[in-house]
XYZ file of C-alpha atoms in Angstrom:
718
model
C 18.246 -0.042 23.043
C 20.621 2.711 21.955
C 22.661 0.205 19.893
C 19.531 -0.962 18.102
C 18.525 2.627 17.299
C 21.957 3.482 15.936
C 21.991 0.345 13.804
C 18.523 1.145 12.488
C 19.550 4.693 11.617
C 22.651 3.462 9.779
C 20.696 0.839 7.806
C 17.932 3.219 6.712
C 20.433 5.946 5.881
C 22.224 3.516 3.561
C 18.916 2.470 1.983
C 18.026 6.119 1.399
C 21.450 6.804 -0.138
C 21.056 3.865 -2.547
C 17.687 5.162 -3.687
C 18.929 8.738 -3.938
C 21.964 7.653 -5.979
C 19.700 5.816 -8.412
C 17.435 8.830 -8.852
C 20.379 11.203 -9.253
C 21.965 9.184 -12.048
C 18.658 8.773 -13.901
C 17.710 12.436 -13.614
C 21.081 14.071 -14.262
C 22.486 11.950 -17.106
C 22.821 13.885 -20.352
C 23.783 11.569 -23.188
C 25.983 9.254 -21.107
C 25.428 5.502 -20.983
C 23.200 4.691 -18.007
C 23.047 1.217 -16.493
C 19.596 -0.258 -15.846
C 20.899 -1.134 -12.370
C 20.371 2.514 -11.365
C 16.670 2.175 -12.156
C 16.502 -0.906 -9.934
C 18.359 0.947 -7.156
C 15.997 3.935 -7.325
C 12.975 1.656 -7.154
C 14.100 -0.655 -4.342
C 15.412 2.189 -2.179
C 12.163 4.147 -2.584
C 9.968 1.101 -1.909
C 11.845 0.227 1.288
C 11.569 3.758 2.699
C 7.880 4.000 1.750
C 6.921 0.671 3.321
C 8.920 1.205 6.502
C 7.742 4.746 7.215
C 4.795 5.968 5.096
C 2.804 2.714 5.102
C 3.387 2.224 8.840
C 2.274 5.817 9.509
C -0.968 5.298 7.572
C -1.726 1.899 9.129
C -1.113 2.788 12.773
C -1.550 6.571 12.957
C -4.299 7.205 10.411
C -6.304 3.976 10.149
C -5.461 2.828 13.696
C -5.532 -0.873 12.846
C -6.644 -2.944 15.829
C -5.074 -6.362 16.420
C -7.716 -7.183 19.046
C -10.632 -6.751 16.626
C -12.008 -9.859 14.888
C -12.068 -9.697 11.085
C -14.945 -10.979 8.885
C -12.875 -14.094 8.146
C -12.952 -14.978 11.842
C -16.511 -13.852 12.659
C -18.241 -15.165 9.508
C -16.027 -18.164 8.734
C -18.028 -20.564 6.553
C -15.281 -22.326 4.601
C -16.572 -21.023 1.236
C -15.827 -17.308 0.872
C -15.010 -16.366 4.479
C -11.989 -18.293 5.713
C -9.093 -17.100 7.964
C -6.054 -17.635 5.770
C -2.393 -17.677 6.730
C -0.904 -14.259 5.941
C 1.769 -15.788 3.674
C -0.807 -17.624 1.583
C -3.067 -14.568 1.502
C -0.183 -12.330 0.454
C 0.416 -14.714 -2.433
C -3.275 -14.772 -3.345
C -3.665 -11.000 -3.213
C -0.526 -10.291 -5.218
C -1.409 -12.910 -7.837
C -4.963 -11.547 -8.084
C -3.978 -7.904 -8.616
C -0.949 -8.555 -10.842
C -2.538 -8.988 -14.261
C -1.569 -7.714 -17.703
C -1.126 -4.084 -16.687
C 2.278 -4.102 -14.933
C 3.744 -6.240 -17.730
C 2.277 -4.544 -20.792
C 1.612 -0.908 -19.817
C 5.207 0.103 -18.995
C 6.446 -1.587 -22.183
C 4.126 0.566 -24.277
C 4.922 3.686 -22.234
C 8.629 3.249 -23.075
C 7.723 5.054 -26.321
C 7.934 8.270 -24.268
C 11.367 7.323 -22.839
C 12.321 5.536 -19.650
C 12.316 8.548 -17.303
C 8.614 9.607 -17.286
C 7.524 6.027 -16.776
C 10.019 5.384 -13.982
C 8.962 8.504 -12.083
C 5.255 7.711 -12.301
C 5.590 3.993 -11.536
C 7.563 4.614 -8.341
C 6.015 7.879 -7.085
C 2.540 6.793 -8.174
C 2.615 3.508 -6.284
C 4.012 5.041 -3.081
C 1.510 7.897 -2.807
C -1.498 6.592 -4.740
C -1.684 2.933 -5.782
C -0.470 1.206 -2.610
C -2.358 3.697 -0.428
C -5.600 2.978 -2.300
C -5.176 -0.785 -1.996
C -4.428 -0.695 1.735
C -7.145 1.798 2.695
C -9.854 0.032 0.652
C -8.828 -3.286 2.235
C -9.044 -1.779 5.723
C -12.476 -0.212 5.264
C -13.887 -3.292 3.517
C -12.587 -5.480 6.356
C -14.410 -3.231 8.823
C -17.612 -3.749 6.746
C -17.815 -7.541 6.478
C -15.910 -7.583 3.177
C -18.385 -5.346 1.320
C -17.620 -4.658 -2.344
C -16.466 -1.209 -3.450
C -19.778 -0.349 -5.125
C -21.810 -1.421 -2.117
C -19.578 0.620 0.225
C -20.170 3.615 -2.037
C -23.934 3.060 -1.864
C -23.935 2.734 1.928
C -21.498 5.566 2.721
C -22.062 8.104 -0.067
C -25.753 7.501 -0.738
C -28.107 5.811 -3.199
C -27.502 8.269 -6.055
C -23.695 8.328 -6.079
C -23.688 4.706 -4.919
C -25.804 3.600 -7.872
C -23.413 5.367 -10.244
C -20.472 3.631 -8.542
C -22.148 0.206 -8.703
C -22.939 0.532 -12.403
C -19.528 1.955 -13.308
C -17.590 -0.595 -11.225
C -19.420 -3.613 -12.632
C -19.255 -2.425 -16.250
C -15.553 -1.657 -15.953
C -14.967 -5.034 -14.272
C -16.458 -6.919 -17.249
C -14.281 -4.916 -19.661
C -11.147 -5.613 -17.611
C -11.882 -9.345 -17.356
C -12.512 -9.593 -21.090
C -9.242 -7.842 -21.909
C -7.282 -10.030 -19.472
C -8.807 -13.164 -20.985
C -7.957 -12.015 -24.521
C -4.299 -11.532 -23.564
C -4.240 -15.080 -22.139
C -5.801 -16.553 -25.287
C -3.269 -14.757 -27.480
C -0.393 -15.981 -25.311
C -1.493 -19.633 -25.088
C -2.954 -20.222 -28.559
C -0.854 -22.828 -30.391
C 1.526 -23.042 -27.376
C 1.591 -26.593 -25.950
C 4.366 -25.707 -23.482
C 2.426 -22.852 -21.907
C -0.935 -24.642 -21.999
C 0.410 -27.803 -20.321
C 2.362 -25.949 -17.611
C -0.536 -23.684 -16.716
C -3.072 -26.537 -16.765
C -0.878 -28.446 -14.293
C -1.089 -25.606 -11.758
C -4.750 -26.536 -11.178
C -4.250 -30.080 -9.773
C -1.148 -28.879 -7.910
C -3.227 -26.110 -6.286
C -6.003 -28.567 -5.354
C -3.409 -30.793 -3.687
C -2.019 -27.805 -1.762
C -5.500 -26.726 -0.680
C -6.402 -30.136 0.726
C -2.927 -30.490 2.276
C -3.370 -27.269 4.269
C -7.024 -27.848 5.102
C -7.157 -31.599 5.765
C -3.788 -33.377 5.772
C -1.426 -30.949 7.530
C -3.280 -27.804 8.686
C -1.008 -24.811 9.198
C 2.072 -26.400 7.604
C 2.622 -23.572 5.118
C 6.351 -24.171 4.730
C 5.846 -27.863 3.900
C 3.150 -27.212 1.316
C 5.214 -24.387 -0.192
C 8.184 -26.682 -0.792
C 5.939 -29.363 -2.313
C 4.088 -26.868 -4.487
C 7.190 -25.124 -5.805
C 8.889 -28.442 -6.591
C 5.821 -29.616 -8.550
C 5.540 -26.240 -10.311
C 9.171 -26.338 -11.458
C 8.641 -29.888 -12.687
C 5.534 -28.752 -14.606
C 7.538 -25.935 -16.250
C 10.296 -28.313 -17.356
C 7.800 -30.993 -18.398
C 5.961 -28.405 -20.478
C 8.910 -28.163 -22.819
C 9.161 -31.958 -23.001
C 5.473 -32.138 -23.925
C 5.925 -29.471 -26.599
C 8.633 -31.613 -28.223
C 6.766 -34.934 -27.870
C 3.852 -36.691 -29.553
C 1.576 -35.143 -26.911
C 2.116 -31.673 -28.347
C -1.041 -31.879 -30.459
C -3.189 -32.562 -27.397
C -2.077 -29.321 -25.748
C -1.981 -27.222 -28.928
C -5.349 -25.494 -28.656
C -7.122 -23.136 -31.023
C -8.230 -19.745 -29.637
C -11.914 -20.734 -29.653
C -11.149 -23.873 -27.625
C -9.173 -21.830 -25.111
C -12.146 -19.481 -24.703
C -14.364 -22.400 -23.668
C -11.785 -23.726 -21.211
C -11.191 -20.263 -19.717
C -14.902 -19.608 -19.177
C -15.346 -23.067 -17.588
C -12.327 -22.556 -15.336
C -13.480 -19.060 -14.315
C -16.921 -20.414 -13.349
C -15.538 -23.346 -11.327
C -12.921 -21.200 -9.558
C -15.675 -18.729 -8.637
C -17.985 -21.237 -6.950
C -15.522 -23.607 -5.244
C -14.534 -22.866 -1.625
C -11.767 -20.286 -1.645
C -9.326 -22.537 0.260
C -9.668 -25.361 -2.264
C -8.424 -23.808 -5.526
C -8.254 -20.020 -5.690
C -6.003 -19.194 -2.715
C -3.479 -22.053 -3.112
C -3.261 -21.579 -6.892
C -2.596 -17.864 -6.546
C -0.079 -18.550 -3.769
C 1.671 -21.079 -6.008
C 1.722 -18.666 -8.932
C 3.273 -16.000 -6.737
C 6.421 -18.092 -6.287
C 6.929 -18.110 -10.030
C 6.015 -14.438 -10.431
C 8.159 -13.096 -7.621
C 10.954 -15.568 -8.354
C 11.162 -14.577 -12.007
C 11.093 -10.846 -11.243
C 13.721 -11.266 -8.506
C 15.954 -13.227 -10.889
C 15.412 -10.532 -13.491
C 16.523 -7.843 -11.025
C 19.531 -9.968 -10.077
C 20.310 -10.423 -13.767
C 20.288 -6.653 -14.230
C 22.691 -6.209 -11.321
C 25.013 -8.928 -12.651
C 24.892 -8.097 -16.373
C 24.556 -4.298 -15.935
C 22.757 -3.787 -19.276
C 22.691 -0.244 -20.648
C 19.455 1.678 -21.118
C 19.341 2.201 -24.900
C 16.046 4.069 -25.045
C 16.280 7.849 -24.589
C 15.386 9.252 -21.191
C 12.651 11.321 -22.849
C 11.875 10.796 -26.546
C 10.556 13.322 -29.052
C 7.233 11.471 -29.084
C 6.632 12.673 -25.512
C 6.172 16.250 -26.705
C 4.834 15.629 -30.225
C 2.152 13.143 -29.208
C 2.297 11.294 -32.537
C 4.001 8.084 -31.431
C 3.455 4.913 -33.468
C 2.791 2.731 -30.407
C -0.059 4.871 -29.080
C -1.203 8.366 -30.001
C -1.403 11.216 -27.511
C 0.893 13.461 -25.497
C 2.855 12.524 -22.389
C 0.149 14.145 -20.259
C -2.242 12.469 -19.755
C -1.607 9.308 -21.763
C 1.620 7.976 -20.233
C -0.216 7.732 -16.892
C -3.209 6.005 -18.485
C -0.984 3.571 -20.403
C 1.133 2.499 -17.410
C -2.029 1.994 -15.337
C -1.649 -1.013 -13.001
C 2.047 -0.550 -12.275
C 1.343 2.658 -10.346
C -2.404 2.932 -9.688
C -5.177 0.515 -10.636
C -8.892 0.569 -9.978
C -9.008 -3.180 -10.510
C -6.991 -3.636 -7.317
C -9.699 -1.928 -5.282
C -12.116 -4.644 -6.380
C -9.791 -7.355 -5.048
C -9.175 -5.354 -1.853
C -12.949 -5.222 -1.351
C -13.592 -8.689 -2.755
C -11.771 -11.871 -1.830
C -8.998 -10.561 0.438
C -11.058 -8.866 3.221
C -13.004 -12.110 3.604
C -9.784 -14.067 4.244
C -7.517 -11.763 6.262
C -6.784 -12.928 9.823
C -5.881 -9.613 11.486
C -6.421 -5.926 10.720
C -2.728 -5.356 11.363
C -1.948 -7.375 8.206
C -3.472 -4.782 5.836
C -0.113 -3.013 5.610
C 1.777 -6.062 4.385
C -0.982 -7.407 2.145
C -2.451 -4.160 0.800
C 0.550 -1.836 0.601
C 3.226 -4.528 0.295
C 1.560 -6.413 -2.565
C 1.206 -3.220 -4.571
C 4.898 -2.436 -4.102
C 5.635 -5.923 -5.425
C 3.488 -5.246 -8.476
C 5.197 -1.914 -9.044
C 8.563 -3.708 -9.052
C 7.165 -5.881 -11.856
C 6.332 -2.719 -13.797
C 9.847 -1.355 -13.260
C 11.381 -4.560 -14.577
C 9.036 -4.479 -17.586
C 10.175 -0.921 -18.334
C 13.800 -2.019 -17.953
C 13.211 -4.893 -20.382
C 11.728 -2.540 -22.976
C 14.458 0.077 -22.516
C 17.566 -2.139 -22.848
C 16.729 -3.492 -26.308
C 17.619 -1.581 -29.468
C 15.067 1.266 -29.876
C 14.805 0.443 -33.572
C 13.736 -3.107 -32.692
C 11.345 -1.763 -30.052
C 9.504 0.444 -32.540
C 9.539 -2.231 -35.253
C 7.866 -4.634 -32.812
C 5.288 -2.208 -31.459
C 4.272 -0.162 -34.510
C 1.247 -1.543 -36.410
C 1.738 -3.302 -39.743
C -0.242 -0.589 -41.498
C 2.530 1.866 -40.581
C 5.760 -0.114 -41.092
C 4.646 -2.738 -43.625
C 5.316 -6.455 -43.470
C 8.924 -6.701 -44.673
C 12.116 -6.037 -42.736
C 13.313 -3.711 -45.511
C 10.248 -1.495 -45.300
C 10.189 -1.597 -41.493
C 13.853 -0.587 -41.331
C 13.198 2.372 -43.595
C 10.126 3.621 -41.706
C 11.718 3.235 -38.270
C 14.796 5.039 -39.582
C 12.628 8.005 -40.582
C 11.724 8.347 -36.892
C 15.394 8.676 -35.971
C 16.030 5.100 -34.815
C 18.330 3.151 -37.115
C 18.174 -0.622 -37.444
C 19.124 -2.662 -40.498
C 16.887 -5.274 -42.159
C 19.518 -7.873 -41.282
C 19.365 -6.937 -37.583
C 15.561 -7.258 -37.593
C 15.743 -10.680 -39.233
C 18.510 -11.828 -36.871
C 16.546 -10.732 -33.786
C 13.641 -12.963 -34.844
C 15.953 -15.856 -35.691
C 17.666 -15.644 -32.282
C 14.387 -16.397 -30.500
C 13.185 -18.915 -33.092
C 10.393 -16.712 -34.442
C 9.563 -16.200 -38.119
C 9.166 -12.436 -37.606
C 9.046 -9.897 -34.809
C 7.470 -7.108 -36.860
C 4.308 -5.523 -35.449
C 4.155 -7.864 -32.447
C 2.048 -5.266 -30.673
C 0.534 -5.519 -27.208
C 3.761 -5.339 -25.217
C 4.143 -9.015 -24.290
C 6.624 -10.026 -27.048
C 8.710 -6.907 -26.358
C 8.920 -7.804 -22.687
C 9.922 -11.347 -23.651
C 12.708 -10.003 -25.881
C 14.001 -7.852 -23.016
C 13.844 -10.749 -20.568
C 15.731 -13.005 -22.980
C 18.335 -10.260 -23.461
C 18.989 -9.957 -19.719
C 18.994 -13.673 -18.911
C 21.077 -14.637 -21.952
C 23.803 -12.226 -20.827
C 24.022 -14.261 -17.617
C 23.432 -17.816 -18.889
C 24.834 -17.551 -22.395
C 23.418 -16.669 -25.797
C 22.510 -20.273 -26.568
C 19.510 -20.068 -24.203
C 18.090 -16.841 -25.670
C 15.191 -18.617 -27.435
C 14.402 -20.623 -24.306
C 14.145 -17.473 -22.176
C 11.983 -15.747 -24.795
C 9.397 -18.529 -24.839
C 9.631 -18.913 -21.059
C 8.742 -15.218 -20.716
C 5.717 -15.583 -23.033
C 4.425 -18.494 -20.940
C 5.238 -16.617 -17.712
C 3.049 -13.714 -18.812
C 0.075 -16.014 -19.453
C 0.394 -17.506 -15.953
C 0.795 -14.011 -14.548
C -2.482 -12.856 -16.062
C -4.611 -15.971 -15.473
C -4.501 -15.535 -11.704
C -6.120 -12.104 -12.070
C -8.866 -13.624 -14.225
C -10.034 -16.269 -11.730
C -9.960 -13.935 -8.731
C -11.570 -11.180 -10.811
C -14.445 -13.460 -11.784
C -15.111 -14.248 -8.119
C -14.988 -10.543 -7.263
C -17.376 -9.796 -10.137
C -19.716 -12.348 -8.552
C -19.473 -10.541 -5.192
C -20.250 -7.205 -6.859
C -23.293 -8.565 -8.651
C -24.520 -10.280 -5.474
C -24.159 -7.044 -3.479
C -26.060 -5.156 -6.172
C -28.883 -7.716 -6.470
C -29.028 -7.924 -2.683
C -30.404 -4.390 -2.656
C -33.445 -5.803 -4.492
C -33.641 -9.413 -3.172
C -32.080 -9.852 0.261
C -30.865 -13.498 0.016
C -28.225 -12.321 -2.481
C -26.677 -10.299 0.370
C -25.298 -13.577 1.700
C -22.458 -14.029 -0.794
C -22.126 -17.719 0.111
C -25.824 -18.474 -0.611
C -25.392 -21.299 -3.111
C -28.172 -20.488 -5.616
C -26.981 -16.890 -5.673
C -23.306 -17.681 -6.135
C -24.045 -20.114 -8.988
C -26.387 -17.694 -10.798
C -24.125 -14.653 -10.462
C -20.978 -16.614 -11.364
C -22.715 -17.816 -14.537
C -23.800 -14.261 -15.411
C -20.328 -12.795 -14.895
C -18.606 -15.571 -16.876
C -21.258 -15.313 -19.577
C -20.712 -11.562 -20.008
C -16.919 -11.520 -20.289
C -16.996 -14.855 -22.111
C -19.340 -13.434 -24.768
C -17.090 -10.449 -25.460
C -14.065 -12.752 -25.535
C -15.716 -15.243 -27.933
C -16.705 -12.516 -30.389
C -13.269 -10.883 -30.076
C -11.500 -14.133 -30.910
C -13.635 -14.705 -34.016
C -13.815 -11.084 -35.207
C -10.499 -9.172 -35.142
C -12.324 -5.840 -34.841
C -15.267 -7.020 -32.720
C -16.120 -8.227 -29.223
C -13.560 -7.351 -26.585
C -11.325 -5.870 -29.306
C -14.021 -3.221 -29.603
C -13.598 -2.304 -25.930
C -9.800 -2.689 -25.714
C -9.117 1.034 -26.463
C -10.932 2.134 -23.306
C -9.230 -0.429 -21.028
C -6.702 2.005 -19.530
C -9.126 4.882 -19.017
C -11.785 2.607 -17.516
C -9.272 1.192 -15.043
C -8.160 4.647 -13.907
C -11.746 5.895 -13.650
C -12.418 2.983 -11.301
C -9.438 4.099 -9.188
C -11.123 7.501 -8.889
C -14.240 5.788 -7.491
C -12.120 3.875 -4.968
C -10.215 6.965 -3.840
C -13.463 8.951 -3.565
C -14.955 6.244 -1.317
C -11.768 6.136 0.791
C -11.701 9.919 1.199
C -15.363 9.971 2.201
C -14.792 7.245 4.789
C -11.755 9.008 6.227
C -13.824 12.167 6.673
C -16.904 10.420 8.093
C -14.873 8.292 10.523
C -13.304 11.334 12.184
C -10.050 11.384 10.240
C -10.630 14.689 8.408
C -7.081 15.941 8.992
C -5.750 12.845 7.218
C -8.160 12.983 4.261
C -5.368 14.382 2.066
C -3.755 10.944 2.045
C -6.374 9.735 -0.449
C -7.748 13.151 -1.431
C -4.567 14.315 -3.184
C -4.226 11.105 -5.258
C -7.944 11.406 -6.065
C -7.508 14.957 -7.368
C -4.532 13.903 -9.507
C -6.199 10.759 -10.852
C -9.442 12.585 -11.643
C -7.544 15.352 -13.451
C -5.496 12.920 -15.524
C -8.305 10.509 -16.346
C -11.031 13.023 -17.090
C -8.597 14.944 -19.312
C -7.832 11.709 -21.173
C -11.554 10.916 -21.436
C -12.262 14.392 -22.855
C -9.518 14.023 -25.438
C -10.599 10.501 -26.411
C -14.137 11.755 -26.979
C -13.609 15.208 -28.489
C -10.058 15.367 -29.920
C -9.818 16.485 -33.563
C -6.959 14.009 -34.105
C -8.501 10.788 -35.531
C -5.735 8.748 -33.867
C -6.898 10.038 -30.464
C -10.565 11.056 -30.658
C -13.142 8.298 -31.110
C -15.789 10.492 -32.754
C -13.260 12.105 -35.076
C -12.096 8.622 -36.073
C -15.709 7.685 -36.722
C -16.158 10.718 -38.962
C -12.987 9.966 -40.966
C -13.994 6.360 -41.589
C -17.611 7.280 -42.377
C -16.416 9.836 -44.932
C -14.164 7.166 -46.472
C -17.136 4.770 -46.670
C -19.116 7.439 -48.481
C -16.233 7.714 -50.981
C -16.016 3.927 -51.315
C -12.471 3.935 -49.856
C -10.925 1.374 -47.445
C -8.564 2.726 -44.755
C -6.214 0.693 -42.512
C -6.573 -1.206 -40.227
C -9.726 -2.205 -42.138
C -9.221 -4.646 -45.003
C -12.738 -4.569 -46.455
C -15.828 -2.388 -46.520
C -17.358 -4.591 -43.785
C -14.329 -3.812 -41.607
C -14.848 -0.110 -42.317
C -18.409 -0.298 -40.974
C -17.124 -2.217 -37.924
C -14.566 0.520 -37.194
C -17.323 3.136 -37.388
C -19.425 1.104 -34.937
C -16.476 0.545 -32.588
C -15.533 4.226 -32.561
C -19.109 5.188 -31.778
C -19.421 2.624 -28.952
C -16.036 3.564 -27.447
C -16.817 7.276 -27.613
C -20.219 6.892 -25.986
C -18.899 4.499 -23.307
C -15.987 6.819 -22.497
C -18.378 9.727 -22.045
C -20.866 7.711 -19.960
C -18.186 6.245 -17.665
C -16.591 9.673 -17.168
C -20.020 11.134 -16.342
C -20.702 8.373 -13.804
C -17.372 9.025 -12.098
C -18.058 12.770 -11.969
C -21.401 11.962 -10.298
C -19.610 9.800 -7.701
C -16.981 12.466 -6.946
C -19.538 15.287 -6.711
C -21.830 13.250 -4.460
C -18.870 12.197 -2.293
C -17.844 15.846 -1.964
C -21.402 16.737 -0.908
C -21.354 14.038 1.796
C -17.954 15.191 3.103
C -19.010 18.854 3.267
C -22.253 17.910 5.025
C -20.324 15.845 7.570
C -17.908 18.688 8.323
C -20.829 21.076 8.849
C -23.222 18.705 10.651
C -21.446 15.521 11.827
C -24.561 14.284 13.642
C -26.283 13.627 10.309
C -23.640 11.112 9.230
C -23.888 7.367 9.799
C -21.291 4.630 9.314
C -22.085 1.082 8.235
C -19.126 -0.347 10.145
C -19.616 -3.784 11.703
C -19.670 -3.806 15.542
C -16.531 -4.634 17.489
C -15.964 -8.295 18.372
C -12.839 -9.397 20.213
C -10.501 -11.592 18.171
C -9.454 -15.036 19.388
C -6.835 -15.473 16.639
C -3.160 -14.738 17.224
C -1.163 -14.060 14.070
C 1.794 -11.814 13.138
C 1.235 -8.529 11.305
C 4.164 -9.002 8.941
C 5.881 -11.743 7.048
C 8.186 -12.485 10.002
C 6.843 -12.351 13.577
C 8.379 -9.923 16.035
C 9.632 -11.039 19.441
C 6.407 -9.786 21.071
C 4.265 -11.641 18.506
C 6.169 -14.893 19.083
C 5.638 -14.577 22.817
C 1.923 -13.855 22.311
C 1.583 -16.928 20.100
C 3.377 -19.098 22.673
C 1.000 -17.860 25.385
C -1.989 -18.632 23.138
C -0.714 -22.160 22.459
C -0.044 -22.752 26.165
C -3.511 -21.440 27.051
C -5.158 -23.698 24.466
C -3.162 -26.667 25.800
C -4.215 -26.018 29.391
C -7.881 -25.719 28.363
C -7.581 -28.990 26.458
C -6.044 -30.737 29.491
C -8.759 -29.393 31.757
C -11.432 -30.629 29.372
C -10.083 -34.206 29.362
C -9.857 -34.479 33.168
């Protein structure tokens, strides 16, 4: 025993030293060249320490997870929404569902402020806020038959604050789904390679689902090998298709993609979870995690230098070309999902608690998945920070600022202090077989350039274009898995809400209810997507500016619910675990909301922007990004809608936090008045490990369970 302890101490001391060395180099460098490998070291060292110690402390000391308690998946198993799912498959599903556009795009945009602020928030934020939220919401939802976040708020906080949470959560969910779908459409439009490869993941996932359910139950390793082999073949075949006579078949217009996405979202929402959703997300995770792991390995091998400043002048001036606003609060809002995401709380109270086998798995699935997503965000920030800053700003500044020629772009970017020649801009586009890289806003192309830079240093410059287009397709696959799971979760939320009025909706697997609510959810985000695709300033484009704030406001709802539940369940002394992140998130997000509504800077404040464009209309003048007087009126409408929505959502969240505070204070003063909606204890008959690899004790327990089942079977046949 003493040898094991000494070995453990040595290992974790080395891990801590690696992380500390990474942080020291990043924080103390003053003008020296800094390798991106130090950023990877800081992240991995911090994640390992956090998972081993902080997450374990919360799971076993604070939440007191109980391996003997049956989960909803076991008690309510119906093969549609409730289904005990192997922890490895569920880890893949959960990670794929939460890892949408945010961890890829947000950190790329936040690189405008320099690599250091983003790195600090991504790593510290996920350890103390994002991963904690995901795990605690998953635990409490599992204890409540997989109830949605809004319904938990209604039952535990009260009808007033709960109603505000239900409305805010559902409205924000539709906005998030619409934005995710728009990113997918933009990535796949006119891309036969990406469209074919992603389409093939659907039949592969169906095969995997039936393999695990019907052909070879429990053979996760076998189905993983088959699935990965078919996925790799689909990726390679996608390029063959793009270069063949079939290319036209898979070259789809944006409007066609909208129809296919809405149809897929509806079907994925109503099919049994084991058939398509879980295996497809599990399959996608291999590609996601594999690509990010290879990217980290590429950084360690190639040792690329961080070319972006640690902290740029835009961080203090707040007039950056990528997004307007100061470092506080907007770098935290922009990074969003990589550190803390309200969307994750909807998955943690949606599909996952209805599929988890054991309470003890919430640490691996809730906390562990969020650490995996944060590593994606770190690699995205690395990718944006190793390319030439001049190229970064030329790609991410709007055309109205830098113009549409490399000469003009070079001149404007140079005026910001970042020199890049017109020839270098043209050559960068030529290297990845693109006509131009100017104003390729949104973050995805910048990430692809960074990925191609890292991989080409390892595999040779001749494959730079291949890696660029691979990264674009990878991002579309990354985001699509959040869309299908999100649609199903939106269905759960609507069913929980309608169930307060008409009880049959409470049964989330009631077929008329699941079909009706799935159609409503798909119809809502599909409408905004359809209009956004056909009108560059309309539909979901209208709501895109409030995406980040809405997501963080939703995180405040989740953390408020978690804090309330910790207090009401007798864990008052541990309420700081979610209470401190709640206070920080509320401060950041409400400050951002205030500035977006009332700022006198038209680049920041929605109502000020409305006034500027209305005054221009009165003068008969057209201002960018508008190209006509009709566009000018659309901008005025969008600014008004965004300003009003920002104010309404912020007000709803304030109502939730105030009402949650009232409930907590009342409980502390008069605990007898409080009630919990926790499901009664039922002993579990399932044996399953808590982590990815079973411990010695867990293997022995499983062997005893198998032997016991065998003896009962023998007795039954005699």
